[in-house]
Coordinates of C-alpha atoms in Angstrom, one line a residue:
M1 CA 2.4 16.3 -10.2
N2 CA 5.7 17.7 -11.6
T3 CA 5.5 15.8 -15.0
F4 CA 6.1 18.6 -17.4
R5 CA 8.6 21.4 -18.0
I6 CA 7.9 24.9 -19.2
T7 CA 9.8 25.8 -22.3
L8 CA 10.9 29.3 -22.5
L9 CA 10.7 30.9 -26.0
F10 CA 13.1 34.0 -25.0
L11 CA 16.0 31.8 -24.1
I12 CA 18.2 29.8 -27.2
T13 CA 16.6 26.4 -26.5
T14 CA 17.6 25.1 -30.0
S15 CA 14.9 22.2 -31.1
L16 CA 16.4 18.5 -30.6
C17 CA 14.7 17.4 -33.7
L18 CA 16.4 19.9 -36.2
S19 CA 19.8 19.5 -37.6
Q20 CA 23.0 19.5 -35.4
S21 CA 25.1 21.1 -38.2
N22 CA 26.9 24.7 -37.3
D23 CA 26.8 27.7 -38.8
D24 CA 29.4 30.2 -37.4
S25 CA 28.0 32.9 -39.8
L26 CA 24.8 33.3 -38.0
M27 CA 26.5 34.8 -35.0
I28 CA 28.8 36.9 -37.1
S29 CA 26.0 38.1 -38.8
A30 CA 23.9 39.1 -35.6
L31 CA 27.2 40.8 -34.3
E32 CA 27.4 43.0 -37.6
K33 CA 23.5 43.9 -37.6
R34 CA 23.7 44.5 -33.8
E35 CA 20.1 43.3 -33.3
V36 CA 18.2 45.2 -30.3
D37 CA 14.9 43.4 -30.4
Y38 CA 15.5 40.6 -27.8
V39 CA 12.9 38.2 -29.7
K40 CA 14.2 38.9 -33.3
L41 CA 17.7 38.2 -31.9
K42 CA 16.8 34.4 -31.4
E43 CA 16.3 33.9 -34.9
Y44 CA 20.1 34.1 -35.3
F45 CA 20.6 30.8 -32.9
N46 CA 17.5 28.9 -32.5
R47 CA 18.1 27.1 -36.1
V48 CA 21.5 25.1 -35.1
R49 CA 22.9 23.8 -31.7
F50 CA 26.3 25.2 -31.2
T51 CA 28.8 23.4 -29.2
D52 CA 30.4 25.2 -26.0
K53 CA 33.8 26.0 -27.8
E54 CA 32.1 27.7 -30.6
I55 CA 30.0 30.1 -28.2
N56 CA 33.1 30.8 -26.2
L57 CA 34.9 31.7 -29.4
F58 CA 31.9 34.0 -30.0
L59 CA 32.4 35.5 -26.7
E60 CA 35.9 36.1 -27.4
K61 CA 35.2 38.1 -30.7
N62 CA 32.4 40.0 -29.0
K63 CA 34.6 41.4 -26.2
K64 CA 35.9 44.1 -29.1
S65 CA 32.3 45.5 -29.4
S66 CA 30.3 47.5 -27.0
Y67 CA 27.4 45.4 -28.2
R68 CA 26.0 43.5 -25.0
L69 CA 22.7 42.2 -25.8
D70 CA 24.2 39.6 -28.3
E71 CA 26.6 38.4 -25.5
L72 CA 23.7 37.8 -22.7
Y73 CA 21.7 35.8 -25.7
V74 CA 24.7 33.6 -26.3
K75 CA 25.6 33.2 -22.6
N76 CA 21.9 32.1 -22.3
T77 CA 22.3 29.6 -24.9
Q78 CA 25.6 28.1 -23.0
I79 CA 23.4 27.5 -20.2
Y80 CA 21.1 25.2 -22.1
L81 CA 24.1 22.9 -22.7
Y82 CA 24.2 22.5 -18.9
N83 CA 20.3 22.2 -18.7
T84 CA 20.4 19.2 -21.0
T85 CA 22.4 17.4 -18.2
T86 CA 20.4 18.7 -15.4
E87 CA 23.4 20.2 -13.8
Y88 CA 21.2 22.4 -11.4
T89 CA 24.1 24.1 -9.6
K90 CA 26.1 25.3 -12.8
I91 CA 22.5 26.3 -14.2
I92 CA 21.4 28.6 -11.2
N93 CA 24.8 30.4 -11.3
K94 CA 25.1 30.8 -14.9
Y95 CA 21.7 32.3 -14.9
K96 CA 22.3 34.5 -11.7
K97 CA 25.0 36.0 -13.8
S98 CA 22.9 36.6 -16.9
L99 CA 20.1 38.4 -14.8
F100 CA 22.8 40.5 -13.5
K101 CA 24.1 41.4 -17.0
A102 CA 20.7 42.1 -18.1
R103 CA 19.8 44.3 -15.5
K104 CA 22.8 46.3 -15.9
I105 CA 22.1 46.9 -19.5
N106 CA 18.6 47.5 -18.7
N107 CA 17.0 44.7 -20.7
I108 CA 13.5 44.2 -19.5
E109 CA 12.7 41.4 -22.1
S110 CA 15.8 39.3 -21.1
E111 CA 15.3 40.1 -17.3
I112 CA 11.9 38.7 -17.4
A113 CA 12.9 35.8 -19.2
I114 CA 15.7 34.9 -16.9
L115 CA 13.6 35.3 -13.7
N116 CA 11.0 32.9 -15.4
E117 CA 13.7 30.2 -16.2
L118 CA 15.4 30.6 -12.7
G119 CA 11.6 29.7 -11.4
L120 CA 11.5 26.6 -13.8
V121 CA 15.1 25.2 -12.6
Y122 CA 14.0 25.8 -8.7
R123 CA 10.7 24.0 -9.8
Q124 CA 12.5 20.9 -11.3
Q125 CA 14.0 20.3 -7.9
D126 CA 10.6 21.0 -6.1
K127 CA 11.9 23.9 -4.5
I128 CA 8.3 25.8 -4.5
R129 CA 9.0 28.6 -2.5
L130 CA 11.9 29.9 -4.6
A131 CA 10.2 29.1 -7.9
L132 CA 7.4 31.0 -6.8
N133 CA 9.5 34.0 -5.8
Y134 CA 11.1 34.3 -9.2
H135 CA 8.0 34.0 -11.4
Q136 CA 6.1 36.7 -8.9
E137 CA 9.0 39.1 -9.3
A138 CA 8.7 38.6 -13.2
L139 CA 4.9 39.1 -13.1
E140 CA 5.5 42.4 -11.0
I141 CA 7.8 43.9 -13.7
I142 CA 5.5 42.9 -16.3
A143 CA 2.5 44.7 -14.6
K144 CA 4.4 47.9 -14.4
I145 CA 4.7 47.9 -18.3
N146 CA 2.0 50.1 -19.8
N147 CA 2.3 49.1 -23.4
P148 CA 3.9 45.7 -23.7
N149 CA 5.5 44.6 -26.8
V150 CA 5.2 41.0 -28.3
A151 CA 8.5 39.8 -26.4
I152 CA 6.9 40.8 -23.0
K153 CA 3.3 39.2 -24.0
I154 CA 5.0 36.1 -24.7
S155 CA 7.0 36.3 -21.2
S156 CA 3.5 37.5 -19.4
G157 CA 1.7 33.9 -21.2
I158 CA 5.1 32.0 -19.7
T159 CA 4.9 33.6 -16.2
N160 CA 1.0 32.9 -15.9
N161 CA 1.6 29.3 -16.9
S162 CA 4.2 29.0 -14.4
I163 CA 2.4 30.4 -11.5
G164 CA -0.6 28.0 -12.6
T165 CA 1.6 25.1 -12.3
I166 CA 2.7 25.5 -9.2
Y167 CA -0.7 26.0 -7.9
L168 CA -1.4 22.6 -9.5
M169 CA 1.4 21.0 -7.4
L170 CA -0.1 22.3 -4.5
N171 CA -3.8 20.9 -5.4
Q172 CA -5.1 24.2 -5.5
Y173 CA -6.8 23.5 -8.8
E174 CA -9.2 26.3 -9.1
R175 CA -6.4 28.9 -9.1
A176 CA -4.1 26.8 -11.4
L177 CA -7.0 26.6 -14.3
R178 CA -7.6 30.6 -13.7
F179 CA -3.8 31.3 -14.4
F180 CA -3.8 28.5 -17.4
N181 CA -6.7 30.2 -19.0
T182 CA -5.2 33.8 -18.4
S183 CA -2.0 32.4 -20.0
I184 CA -4.0 31.1 -23.1
I185 CA -5.8 34.3 -23.8
I186 CA -2.5 36.1 -24.0
Q187 CA -1.0 33.1 -26.2
Q188 CA -3.9 33.2 -28.8
K189 CA -3.6 36.9 -29.2
I190 CA -0.1 36.4 -30.3
N191 CA -0.7 33.3 -32.0
D192 CA 1.9 31.5 -29.5
V193 CA 1.6 28.0 -30.8
K194 CA 4.3 26.5 -28.1
G195 CA 2.7 28.3 -25.3
L196 CA -0.9 27.2 -26.2
A197 CA 0.5 23.7 -26.4
I198 CA 2.2 24.0 -22.8
N199 CA -1.0 25.4 -21.2
Y200 CA -3.5 22.8 -22.6
H201 CA -1.5 20.4 -21.1
G202 CA -1.4 22.0 -17.9
I203 CA -5.2 22.0 -18.1
G204 CA -5.2 18.5 -18.9
L205 CA -3.0 17.7 -15.6
T206 CA -5.4 19.8 -13.6
N207 CA -8.5 17.9 -15.0
E208 CA -6.8 14.4 -14.4
N209 CA -5.8 15.4 -10.7
I210 CA -9.6 16.5 -10.5
G211 CA -10.6 13.0 -11.8
N212 CA -12.0 14.0 -15.3
L213 CA -9.9 11.7 -17.0
D214 CA -12.2 11.9 -20.4
L215 CA -11.6 15.7 -20.4
A216 CA -7.9 15.4 -19.5
L217 CA -7.3 13.4 -22.3
Q218 CA -9.2 16.1 -24.6
N219 CA -6.8 18.5 -23.5
Y220 CA -3.6 16.2 -23.8
Y221 CA -4.6 15.3 -27.5
Q222 CA -5.1 19.4 -28.2
S223 CA -1.4 20.0 -26.8
L224 CA -0.1 17.3 -28.9
E225 CA -1.7 18.8 -32.1
Y226 CA -0.1 22.1 -31.0
Y227 CA 3.4 20.3 -30.2
I228 CA 3.2 18.5 -33.6
N229 CA 2.4 21.8 -35.5
D230 CA 5.3 23.5 -34.0
K231 CA 7.8 20.5 -34.6
D232 CA 8.5 20.1 -30.8
C233 CA 9.9 16.6 -30.0
L234 CA 10.3 17.2 -26.1
G235 CA 6.6 18.4 -26.4
K236 CA 5.7 15.1 -28.1
I237 CA 7.3 13.2 -25.3
I238 CA 5.5 15.3 -22.5
C239 CA 2.0 14.6 -24.1
H240 CA 2.6 10.8 -25.0
N241 CA 3.7 10.3 -21.3
S242 CA 0.5 12.1 -20.0
I243 CA -1.9 10.3 -22.5
S244 CA -0.3 7.1 -21.4
G245 CA -0.6 7.8 -17.8
A246 CA -4.2 8.7 -18.2
L247 CA -5.2 5.8 -20.3
I248 CA -3.6 3.4 -17.6
K249 CA -6.0 5.1 -14.8
Q250 CA -8.9 4.0 -17.5
G251 CA -7.5 0.4 -17.5
K252 CA -6.8 0.9 -21.3
Y253 CA -3.1 -0.7 -20.9
D254 CA -2.5 -1.7 -24.6
N255 CA -3.4 1.8 -25.6
A256 CA -1.2 3.2 -22.8
F257 CA 1.7 0.8 -23.9
E258 CA 1.5 2.2 -27.3
Y259 CA 1.9 5.4 -26.8
I260 CA 4.5 5.5 -24.4
I261 CA 6.7 2.9 -26.3
E262 CA 6.6 5.4 -29.4
V263 CA 8.5 7.9 -27.6
I264 CA 11.0 5.7 -25.6
A265 CA 13.8 6.0 -28.4
L266 CA 13.5 9.7 -28.8
T267 CA 13.6 10.2 -25.0
E268 CA 16.6 8.4 -25.0
K269 CA 18.1 10.2 -27.9
I270 CA 17.4 13.7 -26.1
N271 CA 18.8 12.1 -22.9
D272 CA 17.3 14.5 -20.3
P273 CA 17.6 12.8 -16.8
Y274 CA 14.2 14.3 -15.7
Y275 CA 12.3 13.3 -18.6
L276 CA 14.1 10.0 -19.0
S277 CA 13.0 9.4 -15.4
V278 CA 9.5 10.1 -16.1
V279 CA 9.3 8.2 -19.0
Y280 CA 10.7 5.2 -17.7
N281 CA 8.3 5.3 -14.5
T282 CA 5.4 5.3 -17.0
L283 CA 6.6 2.4 -19.2
G284 CA 7.4 0.5 -16.0
W285 CA 3.9 1.5 -14.7
V286 CA 2.3 0.1 -18.0
F287 CA 4.4 -3.5 -17.6
L288 CA 3.3 -3.7 -13.9
K289 CA -0.4 -3.5 -15.0
K290 CA 0.0 -5.9 -17.7
N291 CA 1.8 -8.3 -15.2
S292 CA 5.3 -8.0 -17.1
Y293 CA 7.1 -8.0 -13.6
I294 CA 10.6 -8.2 -15.1
D295 CA 10.3 -5.6 -17.6
A296 CA 8.4 -3.4 -15.2
K297 CA 10.9 -3.8 -12.5
D298 CA 13.9 -3.2 -15.4
Y299 CA 12.6 0.3 -16.4
L300 CA 11.5 1.3 -12.7
N301 CA 14.8 0.5 -11.5
R302 CA 16.6 2.8 -14.3
S303 CA 14.1 5.4 -13.6
L304 CA 15.1 5.1 -9.7
K305 CA 18.7 5.4 -10.4
I306 CA 18.2 8.5 -12.5
G307 CA 16.0 10.0 -9.7
L308 CA 18.6 9.2 -7.3
E309 CA 21.7 10.8 -9.2
N310 CA 19.9 13.9 -10.1
N311 CA 17.6 14.3 -7.0
I312 CA 14.2 14.3 -8.8
L313 CA 12.1 14.2 -6.0
S314 CA 8.6 13.8 -7.7
S315 CA 9.8 11.3 -9.9
L316 CA 11.4 9.2 -7.0
I317 CA 7.7 9.2 -5.3
V318 CA 6.7 7.5 -8.2
S319 CA 9.4 5.0 -8.5
Y320 CA 9.2 3.9 -5.1
N321 CA 5.5 3.6 -4.8
L322 CA 5.4 1.4 -8.4
L323 CA 8.0 -0.6 -7.0
S324 CA 6.5 -1.0 -3.6
E325 CA 3.2 -2.3 -5.6
L326 CA 5.3 -4.5 -7.7
Y327 CA 7.1 -6.4 -5.0
E328 CA 3.7 -6.7 -3.1
K329 CA 2.5 -8.4 -6.1
E330 CA 5.5 -10.9 -6.0
G331 CA 4.9 -11.5 -2.4
V332 CA 8.3 -9.8 -1.3
Y333 CA 6.8 -7.9 1.4
K334 CA 10.1 -6.8 3.2
E335 CA 11.0 -5.1 -0.1
A336 CA 7.6 -3.7 -0.7
L337 CA 7.5 -2.1 2.9
Y338 CA 11.2 -0.7 2.3
Y339 CA 10.1 1.2 -0.9
Y340 CA 6.7 2.2 0.5
Q341 CA 8.5 3.9 3.3
S342 CA 11.1 5.7 1.3
S343 CA 8.1 7.1 -0.7
I344 CA 6.8 8.4 2.6
E345 CA 10.0 10.2 3.8
I346 CA 10.4 12.0 0.2
E347 CA 6.7 13.2 0.5
K348 CA 7.5 14.5 3.9
K349 CA 10.5 16.7 2.5
M350 CA 8.1 17.9 -0.3
L351 CA 5.3 18.9 2.2
I352 CA 7.7 20.9 4.2
N353 CA 8.4 22.9 1.0
E354 CA 4.8 23.3 0.6
N355 CA 4.0 24.5 4.1
I356 CA 7.1 27.1 3.6
H357 CA 5.1 28.4 0.5
Y358 CA 2.0 28.6 2.5
V359 CA 3.6 30.7 5.3
N360 CA 5.4 33.1 3.2
S361 CA 2.3 33.6 0.7
L362 CA 0.2 34.7 4.1
I363 CA 3.2 37.0 5.3
N364 CA 3.5 38.8 2.0
K365 CA -0.2 39.1 1.7
Y366 CA -0.3 40.4 5.3
D367 CA 2.9 42.6 4.6
T368 CA 0.9 44.2 1.5
E369 CA -2.2 45.2 3.2
I370 CA -0.2 46.8 6.0
S371 CA 1.6 48.9 3.5
T372 CA -1.6 49.7 1.8
H373 CA -3.0 51.1 4.9
E374 CA -0.3 53.2 5.8
I375 CA 0.0 54.6 2.5
E376 CA -3.6 55.6 2.8
S377 CA -3.7 56.8 6.2
L378 CA -0.4 58.9 5.4
A379 CA -2.5 60.4 2.5
K380 CA -5.3 61.4 4.5
E381 CA -3.5 62.9 7.2
A382 CA -1.4 65.1 4.5
E383 CA -4.8 66.3 3.0
I384 CA -6.2 67.0 6.5
A385 CA -3.2 69.0 7.4
K386 CA -3.4 70.9 4.4
L387 CA -7.0 72.1 4.7
K388 CA -6.1 73.0 8.2
L389 CA -3.6 75.1 7.0
L390 CA -5.6 77.0 4.3
R391 CA -8.8 77.6 6.3
N392 CA -7.4 78.4 9.7
R393 CA -4.1 80.3 9.1
N394 CA -5.0 83.5 10.9
V395 CA -7.1 81.9 13.7
L396 CA -6.0 81.4 17.2
M397 CA -4.4 78.1 18.3
I398 CA -6.9 77.6 20.8
T399 CA -9.8 78.0 17.8
L400 CA -7.6 75.5 15.7
V401 CA -7.7 72.8 18.4
L402 CA -11.5 73.3 19.2
I403 CA -12.2 72.9 15.4
A404 CA -9.9 70.1 15.1
L405 CA -11.3 68.2 18.0
F406 CA -15.0 69.1 16.8
G407 CA -13.9 67.6 13.5
V408 CA -12.5 64.4 15.0
L409 CA -15.6 64.0 17.0
L410 CA -17.8 64.3 14.0
Y411 CA -15.3 61.8 11.9
L412 CA -15.6 59.4 15.0
T413 CA -19.2 59.6 15.1
Y414 CA -19.9 59.3 11.5
R415 CA -17.4 56.4 11.2
H416 CA -19.3 54.7 14.0
R417 CA -22.7 54.7 12.0
L418 CA -21.1 53.7 8.9
L419 CA -19.5 50.7 10.7
K420 CA -22.8 50.0 12.5
N421 CA -24.8 49.9 9.2
D422 CA -21.9 47.8 7.5
K423 CA -22.3 45.4 10.6
E424 CA -26.1 45.2 10.0
I425 CA -25.7 44.6 6.2
L426 CA -23.5 41.8 7.0
L427 CA -26.1 40.1 9.4
L428 CA -28.7 40.6 6.8
E429 CA -26.6 38.9 4.2
Q430 CA -25.7 36.2 6.3
D431 CA -29.2 35.5 7.0
A432 CA -30.0 35.6 3.2
L433 CA -27.1 33.1 2.7
R434 CA -28.5 30.6 5.8
I435 CA -32.2 31.0 4.5
Q436 CA -32.2 29.4 1.2
M437 CA -35.8 28.5 0.5
N438 CA -37.4 29.7 -2.4
P439 CA -40.6 32.0 -1.3
H440 CA -42.3 30.2 -4.5
F441 CA -41.8 27.1 -2.9
V442 CA -43.3 28.0 0.2
F443 CA -46.3 29.3 -1.7
N444 CA -46.6 26.4 -3.9
A445 CA -46.3 24.0 -0.8
L446 CA -49.2 25.9 1.0
N447 CA -51.3 25.9 -2.2
S448 CA -50.8 22.1 -2.3
I449 CA -51.8 21.5 1.1
K450 CA -54.8 23.5 0.5
L451 CA -55.9 21.7 -2.5
Y452 CA -56.0 18.4 0.1
I453 CA -58.3 20.3 2.3
I454 CA -60.6 21.5 -0.4
N455 CA -60.8 18.1 -1.7
N456 CA -61.6 16.8 1.7
E457 CA -58.1 14.6 2.0
Q458 CA -57.8 15.5 5.6
K459 CA -55.4 12.9 6.1
N460 CA -53.1 14.0 3.3
A461 CA -53.4 17.7 4.4
V462 CA -52.5 16.6 8.1
H463 CA -49.5 14.4 6.8
Y464 CA -47.9 17.0 4.6
L465 CA -48.9 20.0 7.1
N466 CA -46.8 18.2 9.9
K467 CA -44.2 17.5 7.4
F468 CA -44.2 21.3 6.4
S469 CA -44.1 22.8 9.8
K470 CA -41.2 20.3 10.7
L471 CA -39.3 21.8 7.5
I472 CA -39.9 25.2 8.4
R473 CA -38.9 25.0 11.8
N474 CA -35.6 23.1 10.9
I475 CA -34.9 26.4 8.6
L476 CA -35.7 28.6 11.3
E477 CA -33.1 26.8 13.7
S478 CA -30.7 26.4 10.8
S479 CA -30.8 30.3 10.4
S480 CA -29.1 30.8 13.6
V481 CA -26.2 28.5 13.3
K482 CA -23.4 28.4 11.1
E483 CA -23.2 24.5 10.9
V484 CA -25.4 21.5 11.4
T485 CA -24.8 17.6 11.5
L486 CA -24.8 15.8 8.3
S487 CA -27.6 13.7 10.0
E488 CA -29.8 16.9 10.6
E489 CA -29.1 18.1 7.2
L490 CA -30.4 15.0 5.5
K491 CA -33.4 14.7 7.5
T492 CA -34.3 18.5 6.5
M493 CA -33.6 17.5 2.8
S494 CA -36.0 14.3 3.2
L495 CA -38.6 16.9 4.4
Y496 CA -38.1 19.1 1.6
M497 CA -38.1 16.5 -1.0
S498 CA -41.6 15.0 0.6
I499 CA -43.2 18.8 0.1
E500 CA -41.8 19.2 -3.5
N501 CA -43.2 15.8 -4.5
I502 CA -46.7 16.8 -3.6
R503 CA -46.5 18.8 -7.1
F504 CA -45.3 15.9 -8.9
S505 CA -48.4 13.7 -7.7
N506 CA -45.5 11.7 -5.7
E507 CA -44.3 10.5 -8.9
I508 CA -40.4 11.3 -7.7
V509 CA -38.5 8.2 -6.3
Y510 CA -36.3 9.9 -3.7
Q511 CA -33.3 7.7 -2.1
E512 CA -30.7 8.1 0.3
S513 CA -27.7 5.9 0.5
L514 CA -25.0 6.1 3.1
I515 CA -21.9 4.2 3.2
A516 CA -21.4 1.7 6.3
N517 CA -19.6 2.8 9.4
L518 CA -20.4 6.5 8.3
N519 CA -20.8 8.6 11.4
I520 CA -23.1 11.2 10.2
E521 CA -23.6 12.6 13.5
T522 CA -20.2 14.0 13.9
I523 CA -19.8 15.1 10.6
K524 CA -20.4 19.1 10.2
I525 CA -21.6 21.1 7.2
P526 CA -23.2 24.2 6.4
P527 CA -26.9 24.4 7.0
L528 CA -29.1 23.7 4.0
I529 CA -26.3 23.5 1.6
L530 CA -27.9 20.6 -0.5
Q531 CA -31.2 22.1 -1.1
P532 CA -30.1 24.4 -4.3
F533 CA -28.8 21.2 -5.8
L534 CA -31.7 18.9 -5.0
E535 CA -34.0 21.9 -6.2
N536 CA -32.3 22.0 -9.7
A537 CA -32.4 18.1 -10.3
I538 CA -36.2 18.4 -9.6
W539 CA -37.2 21.6 -11.6
H540 CA -34.4 21.3 -14.4
G541 CA -34.0 17.6 -14.8
L542 CA -37.2 16.0 -14.0
S543 CA -39.8 18.4 -14.5
S544 CA -40.1 18.1 -18.2
K545 CA -39.2 14.1 -18.0
K546 CA -41.9 11.6 -18.7
G547 CA -42.0 8.2 -16.9
V548 CA -40.2 7.4 -13.9
K549 CA -38.7 10.0 -12.1
K550 CA -35.7 9.3 -9.6
V551 CA -33.3 11.3 -7.3
K552 CA -30.4 9.6 -5.4
L553 CA -28.4 11.1 -2.7
S554 CA -25.3 9.4 -1.6
V555 CA -22.8 10.0 1.1
S556 CA -19.3 8.2 1.0
K557 CA -16.2 8.9 2.8
I558 CA -13.7 9.0 0.0
S559 CA -10.3 9.6 2.6
N560 CA -9.8 10.9 5.7
E561 CA -10.0 14.2 4.5
F562 CA -12.8 14.5 2.4
I563 CA -16.7 13.1 2.4
Q564 CA -18.3 13.0 -1.2
I565 CA -22.2 13.8 -1.7
D566 CA -23.4 12.9 -4.9
I567 CA -27.0 14.0 -6.1
E568 CA -28.0 12.0 -9.3
D569 CA -31.3 12.2 -11.3
N570 CA -32.3 10.6 -14.2
G571 CA -33.9 13.6 -15.9
I572 CA -33.5 15.1 -19.3
G573 CA -29.9 16.2 -18.7
R574 CA -28.1 19.5 -18.8
K575 CA -28.1 20.5 -22.6
E576 CA -31.9 19.7 -23.1
A577 CA -32.8 21.4 -19.6
L578 CA -31.0 24.6 -21.1
R579 CA -32.4 24.4 -24.5
I580 CA -36.1 24.1 -22.9
K581 CA -35.0 27.1 -20.4
S582 CA -33.8 29.3 -23.4
N583 CA -37.6 28.8 -25.3
K584 CA -39.2 30.0 -22.1
T585 CA -40.8 33.8 -21.9
L586 CA -40.2 33.7 -18.3
N587 CA -37.5 31.9 -17.0
R588 CA -37.4 30.4 -13.4
K589 CA -33.9 31.5 -11.8
S590 CA -32.5 28.8 -10.0
I591 CA -31.7 30.1 -6.3
G592 CA -28.8 29.6 -3.9
I593 CA -26.1 28.0 -6.5
D594 CA -23.8 31.1 -6.4
L595 CA -24.6 31.8 -2.7
T596 CA -24.0 27.9 -1.9
K597 CA -20.5 28.2 -3.8
E598 CA -19.7 31.3 -1.5
R599 CA -20.9 29.5 1.6
L600 CA -18.7 26.5 0.8
K601 CA -15.8 28.7 0.3
N602 CA -15.9 30.7 3.3
F603 CA -16.7 27.2 5.2
S604 CA -13.8 25.6 3.8
I605 CA -11.4 28.4 5.0
Q606 CA -11.1 26.6 8.0
F607 CA -9.9 23.4 6.7
K608 CA -6.7 22.3 5.1
N609 CA -8.3 21.5 2.0
N610 CA -10.6 23.4 -0.3
Y611 CA -14.4 22.0 -1.3
L612 CA -14.8 20.6 -4.9
L613 CA -17.7 20.7 -7.0
S614 CA -18.5 19.0 -10.3
Y615 CA -21.2 18.3 -12.6
I616 CA -21.3 15.3 -14.6
D617 CA -23.6 14.5 -17.6
L618 CA -24.6 10.9 -17.8
F619 CA -25.3 9.0 -20.8
D620 CA -26.8 5.5 -21.9
E621 CA -25.2 3.0 -24.1
V622 CA -26.2 5.0 -27.4
G623 CA -25.2 8.4 -26.2
N624 CA -28.4 9.6 -25.0
A625 CA -28.7 11.6 -22.0
K626 CA -29.9 9.8 -18.9
G627 CA -29.4 12.3 -16.2
T628 CA -27.2 14.4 -14.3
R629 CA -24.8 14.0 -11.3
V630 CA -23.6 16.8 -9.0
S631 CA -20.7 15.4 -6.8
L632 CA -19.8 17.5 -4.0
K633 CA -16.6 16.7 -1.9
I634 CA -16.5 18.6 1.6
P635 CA -13.3 18.8 3.6
L636 CA -13.0 17.0 7.3
I637 CA -9.7 18.1 8.1

């Protein structure tokens, strides 16, 4: 999860690909110019990499000057020297001193940059709670700035990306994508190439975790292109590592090996423990999949050693898991069990951090709501007191009391009526959410049954009328409950498909596939949640298709925490359906999809995980559309 690092543009992180020659005149020039723009100041320092001795010499010269912004910037350059060796305690102490200095001279740009960098350092140690606190503090400062300059905009892009990364670590993929996309919008406006590279990589990681490997690779390639244009060697390492990992998951081991081996020498030259451990893990993984156990063990042990020395928890989990798999393949089960148990222990530690994060987020949200309500209440009380003073200054006290009581009574009555109306509206909205069947469907179904009666097809008329009555009864029963069993939902959907199939002369082949040993009588889902997706499959996928029409509904349990329901049709595909829809004068609106998402969102609140919904376009061997698959993952725990 924690496989990439946010590179901040404000702090002086000199490129490792550049020349290592030193030029003391750059610092002297900055001191003489007394530059006050934090972004421009970096131009004096980011072309070369200074030694600790040279930086201390400059600080000694700077003591005679009242120019303190320059001193702050150089101190942050000095922090980077520690950053390359992952001395976290020294890094954090240095940044906190720099943060104090930035606030003392009231330099907002440097304060936000240092807050973001502190968040980054804590996140590298998997201390999610502290990392999020620093990034949120930076975001709050940015939100108060009315006309942000370029430096603030760059910092805003970094902050949004960092928070998106934390949500990615917590498996909150929709929220992660929202923050990544917000960051991209900011960075496109200011042409922040490095920021765009980082965000596309983050979106790639999100898609990889969701399971969209092809889309993830597209994002990684886009990120790599930006990094190459920016001549960023560390970015190249990050992208090559991610591309290699995605290719391994696709079973393309030779391609994965080519990508990761290309950056091994560069990673060892940079000698950053975090990235060394990550890259060694990936190379060991490739060797493991290629059955080169000796090479795999060598690189995995290298990564394990670095992870233990630097307490890189996320890397240690990967190392332990891969070593467990390796020893299991070699038949050394005692070692395999040891490494597996070691991995579990570290995952438990990380889970504790995640729980702390969630608890603190809920507390902060609650405190914010309480404060807002108190402020609103105080404002209303002050307004009432002012009105009473202006209107009743010369009135007797008893009259004031009576008027006040009468006013309060009227307010309470009015408030009661408002609450009653709101409650009725909520009940109506709930009924609208539960009853998903389109009136057009009911009208068409009755017309179809009427046609059987006109044609004197009594058996068909009675047969479908019975099914229609059962369907309507199921709908009415579902409208009074919040949840039904998966078994009841599948029966209702089977009735629905039978009725819809009349209009297609029973040409649609509807299949249901259930995994063995799946107890659908105990699994609960919102009622009529699958109907909108089946309706879309029929009217957008199959209505314009010629030949055999198929709809398949599959249910499987992909883990102890999720079931997956796939609805697959062999229709014309979403692209062609959209083209046909755009050419119609009167478009038939697809009902229930947005409402269904809201219902699934509300349903998932009571669970540990959120629901996941994805659309997958299906193609044949020559690239022609051959249908669409809707994949819905519903939480169980």
